[in-house]
Amino acid sequence: EADIYQTPRYLVIGTGKKITLECSQTMGHDKMYWYQQDPGMELHLIHYSYGVNSTEKGDLSSESTVSRIRTEHFPLTLESARPSHTSQYLCASSEFGSGGENNSPLHFGNGTRLTVT
Amino acid sequence: AQKITQTQPGMFVQEKEAVTLDCTYDTSDPSYGLFWYKQPSSGEMIFLIYQGSYDQQNATEGRYSLNFQKARKSANLVISASQLGDSAMYFCAMREGGSGNTPLVFGKGTRLSVIA
């Protein structure tokens, strides 16, 4: 089973606060991702990383930042929370593909449900 | 343009019956992978099944099978002998490129409700 952990599970915070959502995995995966998902809706890619000191922007990256200083850790920071950030944030990891393989599935954490008041 | 299209926002199926969830995709890359995930109301994402673009046979995993029609660019999920625990959101996703090193793109999902 996948070992990927997200904290906190739930967070209620006021507008304008700076918040960091934590994500850690113990599988040694090089690739890590952050997705945003409103309830019952599609997942939108925010940021991803292919390894230490590597970060890339997804479709919804403009209001957040990430860092990848250690393989196992991939935190997401919102500098100034807004009510529009209210959503579920899902962290995932996967192995690198090799030899033309596309078949590495994403292993997801349980998510952080963020409410900004 | 949407890379993954799931046209069924919601589906109902009787317990013990089979159900097909539709997924079409759009890519010009000859190498790609297709994934299905299940998301129960608790929110976690559970990987179900994978189909590679060069795979000759349809993928199967227990009660899940993938009806892969490459020419039509469709990758429908078939769940046989539905159970009440199958009630969930189901997402189709695609990864393009031969290296396997691009992010997954997800469809909008289909909500499946299994009726006793």
Short mmCIF file of N, CA and C in Angstrom, two decimals, chain B residues 29-30 52 60 77 80 100 108 116:
data_model
loop_
_atom_site.label_atom_id
_atom_site.label_comp_id
_atom_site.label_asym_id
_atom_site.label_seq_id
_atom_site.Cartn_x
_atom_site.Cartn_y
_atom_site.Cartn_z
N ASP B 29 -0.04 12.00 -29.34
CA ASP B 29 1.16 11.24 -28.99
C ASP B 29 0.87 9.75 -29.17
N PRO B 30 1.73 9.01 -29.86
CA PRO B 30 1.47 7.58 -30.05
C PRO B 30 1.64 6.77 -28.77
N GLY B 52 -2.08 0.63 -21.35
CA GLY B 52 -1.07 1.31 -22.14
C GLY B 52 -1.47 1.36 -23.60
N THR B 60 -7.47 -6.07 -17.27
CA THR B 60 -8.46 -6.56 -16.31
C THR B 60 -7.83 -6.61 -14.93
N LEU B 77 -14.52 1.96 -18.66
CA LEU B 77 -14.36 1.07 -17.51
C LEU B 77 -15.62 0.22 -17.36
N SER B 80 -18.08 -5.35 -13.28
CA SER B 80 -19.01 -6.48 -13.31
C SER B 80 -19.54 -6.73 -11.90
N GLY B 100 6.93 8.40 -19.58
CA GLY B 100 6.17 8.19 -18.35
C GLY B 100 6.37 9.29 -17.35
N LYS B 108 -13.65 14.88 -15.76
CA LYS B 108 -14.54 15.49 -14.76
C LYS B 108 -15.19 14.46 -13.83
N ALA B 116 -29.64 -1.16 -4.25
CA ALA B 116 -29.90 -2.52 -3.74
C ALA B 116 -31.18 -3.11 -4.35
#
